[in-house]
Coordinates of C-alpha atoms and ligand atoms in Angstrom, one line a residue:
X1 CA 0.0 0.0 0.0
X2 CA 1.5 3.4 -1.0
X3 CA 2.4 5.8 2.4
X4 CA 0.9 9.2 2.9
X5 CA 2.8 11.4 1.0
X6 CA 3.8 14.5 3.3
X7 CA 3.8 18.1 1.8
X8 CA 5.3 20.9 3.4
X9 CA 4.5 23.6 0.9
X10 CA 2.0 25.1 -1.2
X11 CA 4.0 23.8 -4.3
X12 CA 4.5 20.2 -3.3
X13 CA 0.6 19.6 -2.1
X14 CA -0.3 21.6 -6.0
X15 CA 2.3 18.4 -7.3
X16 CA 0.9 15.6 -5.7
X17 CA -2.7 16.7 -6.3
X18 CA -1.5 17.2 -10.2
X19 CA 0.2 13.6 -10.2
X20 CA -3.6 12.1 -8.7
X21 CA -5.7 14.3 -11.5
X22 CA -3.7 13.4 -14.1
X23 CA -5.2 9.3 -13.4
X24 CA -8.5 11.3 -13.6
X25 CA -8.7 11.4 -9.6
X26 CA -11.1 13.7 -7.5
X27 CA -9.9 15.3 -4.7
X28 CA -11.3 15.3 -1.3
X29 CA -9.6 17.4 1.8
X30 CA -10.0 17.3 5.1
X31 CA -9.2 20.6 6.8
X32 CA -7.5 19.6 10.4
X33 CA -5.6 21.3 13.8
X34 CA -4.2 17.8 13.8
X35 CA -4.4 16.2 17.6
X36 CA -6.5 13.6 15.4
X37 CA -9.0 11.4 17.1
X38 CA -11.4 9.1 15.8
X39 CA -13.4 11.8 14.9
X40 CA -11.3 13.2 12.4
X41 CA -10.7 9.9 11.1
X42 CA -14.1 9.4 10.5
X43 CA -13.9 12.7 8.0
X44 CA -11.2 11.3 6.4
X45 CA -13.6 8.1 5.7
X46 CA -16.2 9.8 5.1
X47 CA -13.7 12.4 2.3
X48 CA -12.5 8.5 0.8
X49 CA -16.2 7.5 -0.2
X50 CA -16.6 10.7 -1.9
X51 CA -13.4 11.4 -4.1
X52 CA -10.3 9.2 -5.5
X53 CA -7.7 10.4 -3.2
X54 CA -7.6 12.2 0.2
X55 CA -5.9 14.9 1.3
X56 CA -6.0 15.8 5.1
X57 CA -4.5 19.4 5.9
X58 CA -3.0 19.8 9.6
X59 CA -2.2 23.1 10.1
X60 CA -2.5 25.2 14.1
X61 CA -3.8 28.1 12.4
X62 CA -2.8 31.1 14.4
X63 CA -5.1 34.0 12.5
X64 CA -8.4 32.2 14.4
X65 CA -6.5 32.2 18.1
X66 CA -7.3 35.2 20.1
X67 CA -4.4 36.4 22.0
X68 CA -6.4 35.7 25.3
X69 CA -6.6 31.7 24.0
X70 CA -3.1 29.8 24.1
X71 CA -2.1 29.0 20.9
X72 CA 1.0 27.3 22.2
X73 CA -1.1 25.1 24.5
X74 CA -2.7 23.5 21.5
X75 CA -1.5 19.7 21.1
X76 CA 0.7 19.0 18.6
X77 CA 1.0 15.4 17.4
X78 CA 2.1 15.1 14.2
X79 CA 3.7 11.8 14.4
X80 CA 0.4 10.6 16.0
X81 CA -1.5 11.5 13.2
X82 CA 0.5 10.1 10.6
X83 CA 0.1 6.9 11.6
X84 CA -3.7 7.4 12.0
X85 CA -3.7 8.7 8.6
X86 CA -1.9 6.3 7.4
X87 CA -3.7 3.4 9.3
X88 CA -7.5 5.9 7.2
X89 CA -5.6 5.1 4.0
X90 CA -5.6 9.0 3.7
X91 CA -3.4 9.7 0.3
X92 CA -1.9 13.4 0.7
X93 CA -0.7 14.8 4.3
X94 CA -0.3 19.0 4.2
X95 CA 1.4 20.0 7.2
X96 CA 3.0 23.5 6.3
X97 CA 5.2 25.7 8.4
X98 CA 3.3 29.3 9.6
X99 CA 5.3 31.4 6.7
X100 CA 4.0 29.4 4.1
X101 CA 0.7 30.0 4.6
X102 CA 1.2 33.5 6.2
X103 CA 4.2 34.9 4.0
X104 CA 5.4 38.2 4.9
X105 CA 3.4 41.3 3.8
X106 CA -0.1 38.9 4.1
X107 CA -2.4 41.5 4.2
X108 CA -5.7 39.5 3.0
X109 CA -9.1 38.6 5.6
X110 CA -12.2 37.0 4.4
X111 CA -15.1 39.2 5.8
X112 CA -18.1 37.8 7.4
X113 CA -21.7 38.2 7.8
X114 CA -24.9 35.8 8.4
X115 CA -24.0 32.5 10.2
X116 CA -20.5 34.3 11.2
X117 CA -22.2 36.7 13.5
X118 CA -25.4 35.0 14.8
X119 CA -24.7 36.3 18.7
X120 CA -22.9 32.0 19.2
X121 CA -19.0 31.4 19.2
X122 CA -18.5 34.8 17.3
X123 CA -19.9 36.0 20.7
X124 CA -17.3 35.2 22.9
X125 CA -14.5 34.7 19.9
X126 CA -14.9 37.4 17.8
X127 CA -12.0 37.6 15.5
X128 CA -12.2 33.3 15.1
X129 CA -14.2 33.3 12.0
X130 CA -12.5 35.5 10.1
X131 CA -9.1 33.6 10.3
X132 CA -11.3 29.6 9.9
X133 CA -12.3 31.1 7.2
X134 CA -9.4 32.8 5.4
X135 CA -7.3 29.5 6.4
X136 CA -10.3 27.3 4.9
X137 CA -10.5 29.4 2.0
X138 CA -6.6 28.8 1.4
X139 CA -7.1 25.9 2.2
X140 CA -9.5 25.0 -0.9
X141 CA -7.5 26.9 -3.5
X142 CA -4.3 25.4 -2.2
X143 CA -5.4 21.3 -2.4
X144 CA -8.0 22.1 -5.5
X145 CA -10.1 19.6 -3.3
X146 CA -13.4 18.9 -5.4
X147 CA -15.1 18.1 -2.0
X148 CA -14.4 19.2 1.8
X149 CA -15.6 17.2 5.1
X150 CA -16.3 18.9 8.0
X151 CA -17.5 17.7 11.3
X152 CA -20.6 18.7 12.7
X153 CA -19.7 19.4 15.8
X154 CA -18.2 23.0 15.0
X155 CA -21.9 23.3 13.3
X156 CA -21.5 27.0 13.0
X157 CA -17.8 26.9 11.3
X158 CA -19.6 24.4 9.1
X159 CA -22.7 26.8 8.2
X160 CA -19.2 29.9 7.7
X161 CA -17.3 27.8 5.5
X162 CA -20.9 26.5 3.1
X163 CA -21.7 30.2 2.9
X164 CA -18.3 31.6 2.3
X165 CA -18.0 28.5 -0.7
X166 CA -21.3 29.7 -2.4
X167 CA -20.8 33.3 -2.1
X168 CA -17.3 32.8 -3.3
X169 CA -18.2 30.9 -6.0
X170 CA -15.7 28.2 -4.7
X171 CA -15.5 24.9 -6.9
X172 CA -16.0 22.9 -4.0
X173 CA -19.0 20.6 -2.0
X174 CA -18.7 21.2 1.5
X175 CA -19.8 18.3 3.2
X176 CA -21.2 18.3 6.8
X177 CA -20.8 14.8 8.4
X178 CA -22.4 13.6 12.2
X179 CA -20.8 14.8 15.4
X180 CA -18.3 11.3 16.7
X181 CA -19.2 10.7 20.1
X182 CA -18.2 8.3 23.0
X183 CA -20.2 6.1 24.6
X184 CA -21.5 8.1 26.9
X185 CA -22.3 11.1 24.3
X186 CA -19.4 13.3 25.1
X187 CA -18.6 15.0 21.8
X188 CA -15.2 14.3 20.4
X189 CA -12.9 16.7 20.2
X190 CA -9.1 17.5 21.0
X191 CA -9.9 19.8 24.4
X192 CA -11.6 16.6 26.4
X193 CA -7.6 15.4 26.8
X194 CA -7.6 18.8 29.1
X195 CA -10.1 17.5 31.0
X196 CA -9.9 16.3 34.9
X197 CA -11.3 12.8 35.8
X198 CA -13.8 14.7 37.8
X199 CA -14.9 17.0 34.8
X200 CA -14.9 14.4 32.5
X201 CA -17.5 12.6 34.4
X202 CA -19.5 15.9 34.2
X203 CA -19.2 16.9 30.4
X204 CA -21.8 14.7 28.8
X205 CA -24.2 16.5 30.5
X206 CA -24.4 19.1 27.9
X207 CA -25.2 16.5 25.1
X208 CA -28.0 14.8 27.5
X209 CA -29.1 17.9 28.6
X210 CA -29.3 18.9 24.0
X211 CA -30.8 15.3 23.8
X212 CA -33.5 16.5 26.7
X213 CA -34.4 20.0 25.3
X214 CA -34.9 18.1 21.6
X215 CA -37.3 15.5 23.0
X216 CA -39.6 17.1 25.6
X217 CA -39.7 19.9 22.1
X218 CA -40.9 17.2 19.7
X219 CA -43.7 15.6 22.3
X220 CA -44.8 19.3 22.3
X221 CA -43.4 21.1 25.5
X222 CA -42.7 24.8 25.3
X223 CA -39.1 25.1 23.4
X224 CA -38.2 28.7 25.9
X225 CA -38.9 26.5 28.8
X226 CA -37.2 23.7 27.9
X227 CA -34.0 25.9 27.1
X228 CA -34.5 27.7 30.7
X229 CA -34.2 24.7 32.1
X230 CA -31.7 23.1 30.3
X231 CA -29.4 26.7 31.2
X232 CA -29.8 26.1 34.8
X233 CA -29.3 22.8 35.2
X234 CA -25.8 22.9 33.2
X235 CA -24.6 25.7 35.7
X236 CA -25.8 23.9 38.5
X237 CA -23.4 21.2 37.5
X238 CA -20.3 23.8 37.7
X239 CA -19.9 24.5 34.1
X240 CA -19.8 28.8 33.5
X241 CA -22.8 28.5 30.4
X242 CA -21.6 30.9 27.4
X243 CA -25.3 30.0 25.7
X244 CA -27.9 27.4 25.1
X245 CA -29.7 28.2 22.0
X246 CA -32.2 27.0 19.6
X247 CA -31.6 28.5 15.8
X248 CA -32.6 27.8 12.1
X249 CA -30.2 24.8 10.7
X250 CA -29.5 26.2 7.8
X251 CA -28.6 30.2 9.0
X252 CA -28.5 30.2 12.2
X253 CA -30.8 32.7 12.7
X254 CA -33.2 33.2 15.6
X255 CA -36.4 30.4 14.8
X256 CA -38.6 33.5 15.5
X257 CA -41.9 32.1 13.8
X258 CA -40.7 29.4 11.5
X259 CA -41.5 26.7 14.1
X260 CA -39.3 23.9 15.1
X261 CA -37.8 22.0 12.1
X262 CA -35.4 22.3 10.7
X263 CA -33.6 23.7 14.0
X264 CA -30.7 22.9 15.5
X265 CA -29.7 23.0 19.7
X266 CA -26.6 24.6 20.2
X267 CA -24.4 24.8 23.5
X268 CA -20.9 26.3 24.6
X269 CA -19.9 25.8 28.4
X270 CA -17.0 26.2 30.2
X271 CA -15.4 23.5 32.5
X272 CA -12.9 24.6 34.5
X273 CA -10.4 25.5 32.0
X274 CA -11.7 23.7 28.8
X275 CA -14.4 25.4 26.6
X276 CA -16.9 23.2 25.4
X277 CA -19.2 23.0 22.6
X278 CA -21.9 20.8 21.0
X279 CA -25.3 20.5 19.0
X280 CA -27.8 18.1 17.9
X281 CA -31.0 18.7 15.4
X282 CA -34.1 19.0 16.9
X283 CA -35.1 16.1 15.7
X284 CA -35.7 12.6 17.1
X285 CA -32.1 10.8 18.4
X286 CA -29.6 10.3 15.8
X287 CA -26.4 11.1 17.5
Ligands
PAF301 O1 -12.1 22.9 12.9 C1 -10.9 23.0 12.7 O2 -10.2 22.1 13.0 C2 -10.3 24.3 12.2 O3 -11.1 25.4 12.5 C3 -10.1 24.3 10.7 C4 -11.4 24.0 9.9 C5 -9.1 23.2 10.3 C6 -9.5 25.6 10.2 O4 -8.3 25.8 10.8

């Protein structure tokens, strides 16, 4: 089985995408932090049942770090990943160096509006969008990717990055695939490593506490209610609540009157020092 072929700059990735085209290949990429975990891996799966070849970026992208959020902190794995990538049969690796993406004199922001500043993450990280999308949009021109996978789970990057794609007339699907969770619903992500044994026990409340709001909403209980409830039972468990919101799926606008499908839950909470995040549909269980 060929290895993962690792590119370091813009001009190598551009090659090895070339060398896949030219057998008629598509491309699918799968925009990472790295710190991979089987969520990511599932994205990469996901990328290999939609196009020829794969190409996972992994890139600490320091344009969507607010100076008050420690951008050194953020685990670094790289050898760790390659041989998850390489275990996901993913084809192309992109791990570039901050100056090749960010050369001097970079003077170029995407500029948001819509899902980017619906009062959620953009709310308490207010610059973050811009750089996601910037880096994403670099991303896509970079790796020529017919189709991206995203995960779920950062729902709102996911509605940023299918806007910014449309409006920019980018050649690319965006793909939105279901949030990976343990057993006991915690979502996955690379933060829960920064979590005590004590807080760990405590962090799938917010996805029960989602799960809870959805179904008492779809036997017909009052949607405000449920949220008021769901917001003081998550800071009686310790976590500092940043929200607990229902919005349109699609825009993440306030529902206002369109009623309750499609909508999506969405919660940020702080536990102790980790920042958590996580959504489900309003919709009967799927994950
Ligand atoms: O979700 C992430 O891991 C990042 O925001 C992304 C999309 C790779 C952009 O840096």
């Amino acid at each position: 089985m060929a290895d993962v072929i690792i590119t370091r700059t813009v001009a190598e990735l551009r090659r090895a995408v070339r060398e896949f085209r030219r057998g008629d290949e598509t491309i699918g990429v799968v925009p990472t932090l790295g710190a991979l975990h089987d969520g990511h891996i599932a994205l990469v799966q996901e990328a290999r049942k939609r196009a020829g070849r794969v190409v996972t970026t992994l890139f600490v992208n320091p344009t969507q770090f607010a100076a008050t959020e420690d951008l050194s902190k953020y685990p670094r794995t790289e050898e760790a990943d390659l041989a998850r990538l390489r275990e996901a049969r993913c084809d192309i690796l992109f791990a570039p160096e901050v100056d090749e993406v960010y050369p001097r004199g970079f003077a170029t922001t995407v500029s948001l509006e819509g899902p980017a500043v619906a009062g959620l993450e953009d709310r308490f990280r207010p610059s973050h969008f811009a750089g996601v999308a910037t880096i994403v949009a670099k991303l896509f021109t970079m790796s020529g990717a017919d189709v991206a996978v995203f995960g779920e789970k950062d729902y709102q990057q996911l509605c940023v990055v299918r806007r910014m794609a449309r409006d920019l007339d980018l050649p690319i699907e965006v793909v939105g695939f279901p949030t990976v969770r343990e057993a006991d619903g915690l979502a996955m992500s690379s933060r829960n490593r920064f979590l005590s044994p004590e807080e760990r026990g405590l962090a799938p409340l917010l996805h029960r506490t989602l799960r809870g709001i959805a179904d008492a909403a779809l036997v017909g209980a009052d949607l405000e209610a449920e949220l008021a409830k769901g917001r003081t039972a998550i800071e009686a468990a310790g976590f500092r609540l940043d929200y607990l919101e229902a919005r349109q799926a699609d825009n993440l606008a306030p529902l206002g009157g369109v009623g309750l499908a499609p909508a999506r839950l969405l919660v940020a909470a702080r536990l102790g020092a980790t920042r958590l995040i996580d959504n489900i549909a309003l919709a009967p269980a799927r994950n």
